[in-house]
Short mmCIF file of C-alpha atoms and ligand atoms in Angstrom, two decimals:
data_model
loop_
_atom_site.label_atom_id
_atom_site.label_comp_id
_atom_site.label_asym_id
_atom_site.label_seq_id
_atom_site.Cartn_x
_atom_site.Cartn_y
_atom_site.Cartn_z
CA UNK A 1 7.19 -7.02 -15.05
CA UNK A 2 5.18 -4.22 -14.64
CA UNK A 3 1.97 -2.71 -12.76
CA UNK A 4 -0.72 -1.51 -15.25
CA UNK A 5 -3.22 -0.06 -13.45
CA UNK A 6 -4.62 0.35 -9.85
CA UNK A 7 -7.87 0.36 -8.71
CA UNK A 8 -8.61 1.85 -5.30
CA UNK A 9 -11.77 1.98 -3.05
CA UNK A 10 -11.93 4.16 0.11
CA UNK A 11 -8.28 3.37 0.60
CA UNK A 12 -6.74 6.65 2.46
CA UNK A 13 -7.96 9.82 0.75
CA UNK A 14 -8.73 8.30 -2.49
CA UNK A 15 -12.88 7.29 -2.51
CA UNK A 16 -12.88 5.44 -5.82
CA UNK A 17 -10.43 5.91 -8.35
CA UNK A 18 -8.35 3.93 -11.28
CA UNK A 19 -5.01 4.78 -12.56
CA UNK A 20 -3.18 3.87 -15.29
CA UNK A 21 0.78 3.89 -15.25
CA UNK A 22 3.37 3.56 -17.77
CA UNK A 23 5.85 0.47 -17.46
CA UNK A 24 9.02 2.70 -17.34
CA UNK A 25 9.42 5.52 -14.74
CA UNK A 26 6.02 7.41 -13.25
CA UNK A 27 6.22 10.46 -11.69
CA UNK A 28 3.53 10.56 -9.19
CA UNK A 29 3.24 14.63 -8.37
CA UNK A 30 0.81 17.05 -6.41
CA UNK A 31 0.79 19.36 -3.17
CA UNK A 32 1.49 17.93 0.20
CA UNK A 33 -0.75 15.82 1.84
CA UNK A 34 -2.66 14.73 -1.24
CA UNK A 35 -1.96 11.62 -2.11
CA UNK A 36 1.19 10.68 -3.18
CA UNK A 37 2.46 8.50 -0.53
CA UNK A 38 -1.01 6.74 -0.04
CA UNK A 39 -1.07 5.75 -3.78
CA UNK A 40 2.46 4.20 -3.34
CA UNK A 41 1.50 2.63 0.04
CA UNK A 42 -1.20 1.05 -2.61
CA UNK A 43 1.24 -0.34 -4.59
CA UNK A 44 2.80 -1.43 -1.73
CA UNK A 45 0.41 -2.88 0.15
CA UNK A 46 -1.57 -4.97 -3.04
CA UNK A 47 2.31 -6.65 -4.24
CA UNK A 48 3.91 -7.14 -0.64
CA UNK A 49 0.69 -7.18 2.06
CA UNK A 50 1.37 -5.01 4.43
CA UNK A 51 1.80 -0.88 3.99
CA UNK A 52 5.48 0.34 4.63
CA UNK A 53 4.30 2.75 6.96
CA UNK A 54 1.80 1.13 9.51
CA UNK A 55 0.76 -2.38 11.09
CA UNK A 56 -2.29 -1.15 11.46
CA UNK A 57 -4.46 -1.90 8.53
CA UNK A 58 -7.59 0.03 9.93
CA UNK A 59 -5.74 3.08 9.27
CA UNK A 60 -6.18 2.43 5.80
CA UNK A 61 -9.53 2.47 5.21
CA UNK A 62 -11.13 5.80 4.63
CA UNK A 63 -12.20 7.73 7.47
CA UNK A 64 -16.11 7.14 8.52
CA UNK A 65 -16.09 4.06 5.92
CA UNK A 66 -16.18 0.31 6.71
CA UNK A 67 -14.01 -0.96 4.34
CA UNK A 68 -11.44 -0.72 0.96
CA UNK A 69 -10.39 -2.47 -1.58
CA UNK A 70 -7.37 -2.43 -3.95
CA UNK A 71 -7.04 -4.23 -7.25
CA UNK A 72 -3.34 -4.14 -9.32
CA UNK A 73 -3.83 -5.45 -12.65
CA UNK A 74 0.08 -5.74 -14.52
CA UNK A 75 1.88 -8.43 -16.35
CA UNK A 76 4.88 -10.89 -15.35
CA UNK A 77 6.68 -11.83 -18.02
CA UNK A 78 4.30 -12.45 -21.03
CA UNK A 79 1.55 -12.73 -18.42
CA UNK A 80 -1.23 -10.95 -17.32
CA UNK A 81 -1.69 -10.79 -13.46
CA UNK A 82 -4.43 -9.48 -11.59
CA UNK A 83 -4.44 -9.52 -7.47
CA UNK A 84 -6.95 -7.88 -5.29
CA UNK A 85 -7.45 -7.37 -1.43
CA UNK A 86 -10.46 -6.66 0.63
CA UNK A 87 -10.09 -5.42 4.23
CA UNK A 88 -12.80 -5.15 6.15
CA UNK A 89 -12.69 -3.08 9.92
CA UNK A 90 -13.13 -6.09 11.40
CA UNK A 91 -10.23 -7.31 10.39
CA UNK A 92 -11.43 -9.70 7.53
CA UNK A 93 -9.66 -10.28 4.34
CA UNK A 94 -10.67 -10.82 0.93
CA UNK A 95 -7.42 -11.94 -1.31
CA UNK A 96 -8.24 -12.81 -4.85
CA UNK A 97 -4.65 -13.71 -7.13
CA UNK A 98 -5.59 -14.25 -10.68
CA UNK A 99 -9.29 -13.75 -10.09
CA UNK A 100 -8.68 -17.41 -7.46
CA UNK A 101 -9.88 -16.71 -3.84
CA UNK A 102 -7.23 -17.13 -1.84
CA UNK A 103 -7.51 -17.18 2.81
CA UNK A 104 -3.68 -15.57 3.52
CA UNK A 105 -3.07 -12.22 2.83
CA UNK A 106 0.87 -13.35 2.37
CA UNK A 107 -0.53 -14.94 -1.01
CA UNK A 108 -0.47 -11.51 -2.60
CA UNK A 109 3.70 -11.69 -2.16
CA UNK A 110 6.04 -13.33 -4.49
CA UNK A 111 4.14 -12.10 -7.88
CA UNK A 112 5.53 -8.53 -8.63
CA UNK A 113 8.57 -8.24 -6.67
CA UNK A 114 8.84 -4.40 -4.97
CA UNK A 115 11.94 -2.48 -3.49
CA UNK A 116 10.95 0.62 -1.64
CA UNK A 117 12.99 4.04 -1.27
CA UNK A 118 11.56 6.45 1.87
CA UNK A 119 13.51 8.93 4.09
CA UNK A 120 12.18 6.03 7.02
CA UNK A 121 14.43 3.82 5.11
CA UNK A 122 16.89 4.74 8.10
CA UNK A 123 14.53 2.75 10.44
CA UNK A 124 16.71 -0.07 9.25
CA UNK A 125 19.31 0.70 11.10
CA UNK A 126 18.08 3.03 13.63
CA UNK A 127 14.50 0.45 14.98
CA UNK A 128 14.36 -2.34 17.05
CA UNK A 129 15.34 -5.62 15.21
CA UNK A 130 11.56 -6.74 14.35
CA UNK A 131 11.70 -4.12 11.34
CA UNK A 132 15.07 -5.48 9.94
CA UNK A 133 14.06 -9.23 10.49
CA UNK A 134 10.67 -8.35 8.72
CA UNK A 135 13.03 -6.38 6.11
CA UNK A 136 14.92 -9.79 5.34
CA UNK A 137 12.01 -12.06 5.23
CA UNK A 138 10.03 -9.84 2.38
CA UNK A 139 12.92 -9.89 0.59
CA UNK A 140 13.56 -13.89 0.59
CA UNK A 141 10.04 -14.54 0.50
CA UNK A 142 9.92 -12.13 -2.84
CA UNK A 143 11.72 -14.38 -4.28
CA UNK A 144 11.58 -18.24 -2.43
CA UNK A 145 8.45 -19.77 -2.32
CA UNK A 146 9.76 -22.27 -0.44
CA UNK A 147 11.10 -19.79 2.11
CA UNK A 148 7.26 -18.15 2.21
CA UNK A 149 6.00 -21.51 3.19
CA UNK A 150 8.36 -22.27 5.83
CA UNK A 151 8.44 -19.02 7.33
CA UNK A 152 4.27 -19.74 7.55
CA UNK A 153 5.10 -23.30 9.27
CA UNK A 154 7.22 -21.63 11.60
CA UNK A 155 5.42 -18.75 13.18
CA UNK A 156 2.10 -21.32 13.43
CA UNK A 157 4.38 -23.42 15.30
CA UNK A 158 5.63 -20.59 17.12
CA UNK A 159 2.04 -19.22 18.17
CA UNK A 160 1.04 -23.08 19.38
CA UNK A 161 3.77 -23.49 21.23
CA UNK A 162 3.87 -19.64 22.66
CA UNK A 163 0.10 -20.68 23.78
CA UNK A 164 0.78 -23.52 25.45
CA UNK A 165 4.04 -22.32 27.46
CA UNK A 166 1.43 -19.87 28.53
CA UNK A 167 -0.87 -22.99 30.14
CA UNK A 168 1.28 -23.02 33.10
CA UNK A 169 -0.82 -25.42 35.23
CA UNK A 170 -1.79 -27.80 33.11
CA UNK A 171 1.67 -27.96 31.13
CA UNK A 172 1.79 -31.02 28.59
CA UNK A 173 5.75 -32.08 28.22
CA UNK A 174 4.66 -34.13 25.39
CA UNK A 175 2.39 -32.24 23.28
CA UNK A 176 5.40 -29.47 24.04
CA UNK A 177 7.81 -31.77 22.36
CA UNK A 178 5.75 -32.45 19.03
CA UNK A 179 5.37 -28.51 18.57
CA UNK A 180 9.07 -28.71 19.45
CA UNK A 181 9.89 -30.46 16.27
CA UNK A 182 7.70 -28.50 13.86
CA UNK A 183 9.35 -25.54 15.79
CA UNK A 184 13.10 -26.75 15.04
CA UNK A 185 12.39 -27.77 11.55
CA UNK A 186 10.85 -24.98 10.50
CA UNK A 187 13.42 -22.38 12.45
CA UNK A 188 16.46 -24.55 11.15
CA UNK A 189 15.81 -24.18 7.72
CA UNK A 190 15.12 -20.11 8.39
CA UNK A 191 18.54 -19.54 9.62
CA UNK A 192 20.04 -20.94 6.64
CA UNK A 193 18.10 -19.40 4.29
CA UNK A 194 18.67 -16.24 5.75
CA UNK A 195 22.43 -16.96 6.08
CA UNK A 196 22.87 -17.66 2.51
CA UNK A 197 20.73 -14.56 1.46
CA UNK A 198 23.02 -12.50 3.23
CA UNK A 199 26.08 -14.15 1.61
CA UNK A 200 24.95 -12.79 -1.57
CA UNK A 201 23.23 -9.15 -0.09
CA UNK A 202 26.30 -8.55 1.83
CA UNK A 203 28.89 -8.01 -1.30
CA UNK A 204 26.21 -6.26 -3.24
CA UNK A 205 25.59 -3.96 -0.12
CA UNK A 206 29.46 -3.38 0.35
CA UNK A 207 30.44 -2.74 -3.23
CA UNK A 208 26.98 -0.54 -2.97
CA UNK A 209 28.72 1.33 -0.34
CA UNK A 210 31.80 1.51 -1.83
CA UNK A 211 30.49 3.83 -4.45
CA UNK A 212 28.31 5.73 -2.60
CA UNK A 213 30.91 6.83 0.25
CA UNK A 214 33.62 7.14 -2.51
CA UNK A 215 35.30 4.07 -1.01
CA UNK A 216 34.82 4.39 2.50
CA UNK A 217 34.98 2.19 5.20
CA UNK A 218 34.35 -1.49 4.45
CA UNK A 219 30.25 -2.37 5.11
CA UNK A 220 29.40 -5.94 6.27
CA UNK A 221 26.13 -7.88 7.32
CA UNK A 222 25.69 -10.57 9.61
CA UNK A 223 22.82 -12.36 11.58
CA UNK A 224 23.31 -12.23 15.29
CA UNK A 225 21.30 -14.17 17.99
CA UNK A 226 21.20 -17.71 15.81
CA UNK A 227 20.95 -20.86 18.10
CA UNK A 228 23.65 -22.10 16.24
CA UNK A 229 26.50 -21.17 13.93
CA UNK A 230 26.49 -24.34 11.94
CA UNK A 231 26.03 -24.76 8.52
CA UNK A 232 24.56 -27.84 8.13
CA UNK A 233 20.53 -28.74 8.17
CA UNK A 234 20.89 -31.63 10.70
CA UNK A 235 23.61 -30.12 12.71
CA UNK A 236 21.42 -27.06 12.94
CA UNK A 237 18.19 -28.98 14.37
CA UNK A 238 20.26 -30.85 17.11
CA UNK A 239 21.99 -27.32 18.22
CA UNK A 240 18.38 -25.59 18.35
CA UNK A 241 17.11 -28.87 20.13
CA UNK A 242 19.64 -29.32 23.19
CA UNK A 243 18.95 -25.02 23.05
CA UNK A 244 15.29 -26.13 23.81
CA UNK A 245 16.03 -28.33 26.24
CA UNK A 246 19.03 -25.81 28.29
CA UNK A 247 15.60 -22.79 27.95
CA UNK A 248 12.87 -25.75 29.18
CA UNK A 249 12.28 -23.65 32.62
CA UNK A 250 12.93 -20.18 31.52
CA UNK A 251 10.46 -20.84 28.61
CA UNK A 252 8.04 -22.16 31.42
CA UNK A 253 8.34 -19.12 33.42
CA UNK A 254 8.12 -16.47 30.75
CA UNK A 255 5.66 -18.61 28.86
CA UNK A 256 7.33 -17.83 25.58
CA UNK A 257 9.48 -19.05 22.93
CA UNK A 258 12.96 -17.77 24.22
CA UNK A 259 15.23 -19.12 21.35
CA UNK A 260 14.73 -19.62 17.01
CA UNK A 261 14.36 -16.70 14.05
CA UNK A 262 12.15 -14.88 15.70
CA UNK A 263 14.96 -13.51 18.33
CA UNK A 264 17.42 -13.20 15.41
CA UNK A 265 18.60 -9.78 14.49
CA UNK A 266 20.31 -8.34 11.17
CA UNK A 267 23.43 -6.19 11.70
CA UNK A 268 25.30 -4.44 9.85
CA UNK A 269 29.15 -3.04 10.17
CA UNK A 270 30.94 -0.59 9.33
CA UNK A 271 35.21 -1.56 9.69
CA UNK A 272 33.45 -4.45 12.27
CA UNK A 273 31.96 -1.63 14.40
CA UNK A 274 28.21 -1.73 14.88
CA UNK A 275 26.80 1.18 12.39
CA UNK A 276 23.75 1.52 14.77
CA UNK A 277 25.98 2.40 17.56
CA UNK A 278 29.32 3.94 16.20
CA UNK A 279 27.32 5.09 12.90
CA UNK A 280 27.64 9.03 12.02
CA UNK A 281 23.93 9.95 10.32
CA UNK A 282 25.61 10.17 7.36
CA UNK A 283 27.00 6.59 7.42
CA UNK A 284 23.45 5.39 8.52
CA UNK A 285 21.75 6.87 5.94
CA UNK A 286 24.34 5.95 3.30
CA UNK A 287 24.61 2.06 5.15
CA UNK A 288 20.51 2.22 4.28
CA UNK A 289 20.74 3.42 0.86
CA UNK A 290 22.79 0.37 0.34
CA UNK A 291 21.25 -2.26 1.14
CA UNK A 292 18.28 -1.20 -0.35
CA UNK A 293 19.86 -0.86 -3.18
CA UNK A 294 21.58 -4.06 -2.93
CA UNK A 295 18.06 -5.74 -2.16
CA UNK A 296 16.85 -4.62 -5.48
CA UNK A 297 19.52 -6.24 -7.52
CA UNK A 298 19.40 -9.55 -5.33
CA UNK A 299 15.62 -9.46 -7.04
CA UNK A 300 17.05 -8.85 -10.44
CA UNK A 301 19.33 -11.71 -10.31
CA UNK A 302 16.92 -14.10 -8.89
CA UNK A 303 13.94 -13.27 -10.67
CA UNK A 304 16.12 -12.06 -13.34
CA UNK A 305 13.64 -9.28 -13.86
CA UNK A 306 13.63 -5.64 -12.03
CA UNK A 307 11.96 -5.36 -9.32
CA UNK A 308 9.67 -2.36 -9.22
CA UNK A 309 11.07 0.51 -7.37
CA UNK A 310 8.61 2.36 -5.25
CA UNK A 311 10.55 6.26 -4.21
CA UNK A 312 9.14 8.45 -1.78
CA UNK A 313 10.16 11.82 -1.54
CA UNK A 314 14.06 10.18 -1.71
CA UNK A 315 15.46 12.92 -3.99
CA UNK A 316 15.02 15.96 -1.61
CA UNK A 317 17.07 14.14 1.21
CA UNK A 318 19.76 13.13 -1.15
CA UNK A 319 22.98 14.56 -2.00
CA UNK A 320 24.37 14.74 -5.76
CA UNK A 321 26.73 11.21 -5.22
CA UNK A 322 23.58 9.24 -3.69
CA UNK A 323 21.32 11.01 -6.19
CA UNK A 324 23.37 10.01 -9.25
CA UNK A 325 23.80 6.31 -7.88
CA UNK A 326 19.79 6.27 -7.55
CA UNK A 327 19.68 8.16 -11.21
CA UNK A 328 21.84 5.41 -12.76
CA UNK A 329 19.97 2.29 -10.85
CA UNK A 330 16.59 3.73 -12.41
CA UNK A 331 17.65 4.56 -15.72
CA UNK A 332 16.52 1.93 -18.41
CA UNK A 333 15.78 -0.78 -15.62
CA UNK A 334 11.77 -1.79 -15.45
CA UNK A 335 9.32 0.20 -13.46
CA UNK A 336 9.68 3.01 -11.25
CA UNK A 337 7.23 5.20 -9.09
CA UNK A 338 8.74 7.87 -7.41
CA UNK A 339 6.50 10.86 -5.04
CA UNK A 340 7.99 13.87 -5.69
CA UNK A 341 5.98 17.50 -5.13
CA UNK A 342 7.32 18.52 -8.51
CA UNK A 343 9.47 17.67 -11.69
CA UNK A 344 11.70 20.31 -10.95
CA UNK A 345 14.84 18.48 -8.97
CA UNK A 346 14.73 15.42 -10.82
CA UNK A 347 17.67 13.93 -12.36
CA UNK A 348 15.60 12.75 -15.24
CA UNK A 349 12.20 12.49 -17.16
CA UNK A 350 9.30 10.93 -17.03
CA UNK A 351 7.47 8.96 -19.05
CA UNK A 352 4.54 9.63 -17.14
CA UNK A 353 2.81 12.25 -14.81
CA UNK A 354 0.51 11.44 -12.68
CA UNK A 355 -0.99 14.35 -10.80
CA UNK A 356 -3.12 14.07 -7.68
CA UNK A 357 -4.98 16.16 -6.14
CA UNK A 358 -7.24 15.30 -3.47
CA UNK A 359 -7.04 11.98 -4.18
CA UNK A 360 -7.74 11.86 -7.23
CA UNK A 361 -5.61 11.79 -10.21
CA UNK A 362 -6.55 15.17 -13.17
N1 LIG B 401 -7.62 6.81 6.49
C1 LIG B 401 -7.65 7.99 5.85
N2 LIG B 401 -8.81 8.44 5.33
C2 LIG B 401 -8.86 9.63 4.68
N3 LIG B 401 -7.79 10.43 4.49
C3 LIG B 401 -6.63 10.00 5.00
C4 LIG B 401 -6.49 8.78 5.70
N4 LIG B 401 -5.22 8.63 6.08
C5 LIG B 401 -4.57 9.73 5.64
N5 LIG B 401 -5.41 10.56 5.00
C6 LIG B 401 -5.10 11.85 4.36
O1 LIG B 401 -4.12 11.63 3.37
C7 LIG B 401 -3.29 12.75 3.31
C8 LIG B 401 -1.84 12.35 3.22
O2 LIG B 401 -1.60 11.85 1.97
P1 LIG B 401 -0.14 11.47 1.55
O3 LIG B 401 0.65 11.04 2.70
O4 LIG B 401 -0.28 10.56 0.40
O5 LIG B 401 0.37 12.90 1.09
P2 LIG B 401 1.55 13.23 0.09
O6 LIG B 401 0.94 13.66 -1.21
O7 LIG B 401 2.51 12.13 0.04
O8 LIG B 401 2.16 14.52 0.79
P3 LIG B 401 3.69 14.94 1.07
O9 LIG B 401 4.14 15.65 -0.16
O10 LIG B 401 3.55 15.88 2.22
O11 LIG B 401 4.46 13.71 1.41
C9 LIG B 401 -3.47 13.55 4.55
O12 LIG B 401 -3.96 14.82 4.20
C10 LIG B 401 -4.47 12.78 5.36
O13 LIG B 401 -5.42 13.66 5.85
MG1 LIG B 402 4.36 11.83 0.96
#
């Protein structure tokens, strides 16, 4: 799987430009501030729809412009795949996957599969619990349809019923209960998805760990804030149920959602003490490194193809141990990108250059 070229339109600096990359590892160089990150936030944005360092999509489009566009052309296996986006300041979207028009953005996800490497990477474990719960569902959705979809059905659900808890006065108890059940379906199957993704992150993160800290501490993920600890589908649904029904005031008087995914949070530990609180910087940044890392061969096994590594500016931050253990992920494995000012303190060649300036590429 690899990306073959990008085409970008008034996206960030770059006006109108088209790139060609090789499929192993792509050096991306210039001065500050002239395009580097942006072209990977391309990348980024085109395979996973959103950019990894905003929410806020206008920021994207050129300055004085009213629009850009991005178009990734690459293959997937012995296929050719094209998928384009149009954003618009208005906040319209144009998705096109495989030259089909397509009305979610989310469509672009789930075709080339994406890990990214930044010095924010420690927003992971530093942020509030929205990044790390947005963190786990690109990563199952990357590589579950089926978890895509139901992750869809639940935040519609979620939105309906958020909008009608806000109806105070005219409060329906029975159209409530109908959004109820899409709710608790939805939400039920979530938690065990995410469960059972972490039963297979968490070893790769802690033998991840392991190597990095030269067999430190032991590192271990769990989900916190579930409505229910049980295992089962069915069981799951009548726990989040009776949860509805214990919340039915305080849901009334907050007019919101109080319990489901959406309040879930992904921790992570350290000997069982929180990293985020007990955590030295070094053990944060190594804890981050991890499960990054560990997130990128989840996608190899599942997809069983690389994921495409996106790495920006990692190599300055990193010490010789973390730099080797990135070295040695990169080495042979699919495609890599990786922002770096110059070739200079790079564990290894390139088998391509790209240099911006400007946004452009010479
Ligand atoms: N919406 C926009 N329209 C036009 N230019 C923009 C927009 N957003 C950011 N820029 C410009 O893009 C530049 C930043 O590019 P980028 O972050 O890719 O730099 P970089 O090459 O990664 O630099 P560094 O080595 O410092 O990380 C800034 O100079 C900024 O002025
Ligand atoms: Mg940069």
């Amino acid at each position: 799987m690899h990306i073959e070229s990008v085409a970008l339109t008034h996206f960030r600096n770059y006006r109108s430009e088209e790139i060609g990359f090789s499929p192993g590892l792509n050096l991306l160089s210039g001065p500050n501030g002239h395009g580097k990150t942006n072209l990977l936030e391309a990348l980024h944005y085109t395979c996973l729809a959103h950019s990894q360092r905003t929410r806020k999509d206008k920021e994207l489009i050129e300055w004085n412009e009213a629009s850009f566009v991005l178009r990734i052309r690459g293959r997937i296996g012995d296929q050719e795949h094209a998928q384009s986006v149009e954003y618009t300041e208005t906040g319209a979207k144009r998705v096109k996957v495989d030259g089909r028009e397509s009305k979610r953005l989310s469509d672009l996800i789930g075709h080339f599969s994406v890990v990214s490497f930044s010095p924010e990477d420690l927003d992971l474990i530093r942020s509030g619990p929205q990044i790390r719960r947005r963190f786990l569902d690109i990563l199952l959705c990357q590589f579950s349809l089926d978890y895509l979809d139901t992750l869809r059905r639940y935040n519609q659900a979620l939105k309906q019923r958020n909008s009608l808890l806000k109806q105070m006065g005219d409060f329906d108890a029975e159209v409530l209960a109908a959004y109820d059940s899409a709710l608790i379906e939805a939400g039920s199957r979530i938690t065990l998805m995410r469960r059972r993704a972490l039963d297979e992150l968490g070893p790769l993160a802690s033998a991840g760990y392991h190597d990095i800290s030269d067999g430190g501490e032991a590192l271990t993920l769990g989900l916190s804030g579930c409505v229910s600890e049980a295992g089962e589908e069915e069981a799951m649904r009548e726990d989040f149920r009776r949860k509805l029904a214990s919340l039915r005031g305080a849901e009334r008087e907050a007019g919101l959602t109080l319990a489901g995914p959406h309040r879930e949070d992904l921790g992570f530990f350290l000997a069982g003490k929180a990293v985020r609180d007990f955590g030295s910087q070094g053990q944060k940044r190594s804890v981050a490194l991890s499960v990054k890392l560990a997130s990128a061969k989840l996608l190899e096994a599942k997809n069983e193809r690389p994921p495409i590594l996106l790495l920006d500016d990692v190599f300055a931050e990193l010490d010789e141990q973390r730099r080797r253990r990135i070295a040695g992920m990169i080495r042979g494995k699919g495609q890599v990108f990786i922002a770096n000012p110059g070739a200079a303190d790079l564990p290894f060649e390139a088998d391509k250059v790209i240099s911006l300036q400007r946004g452009r590429a010479i």
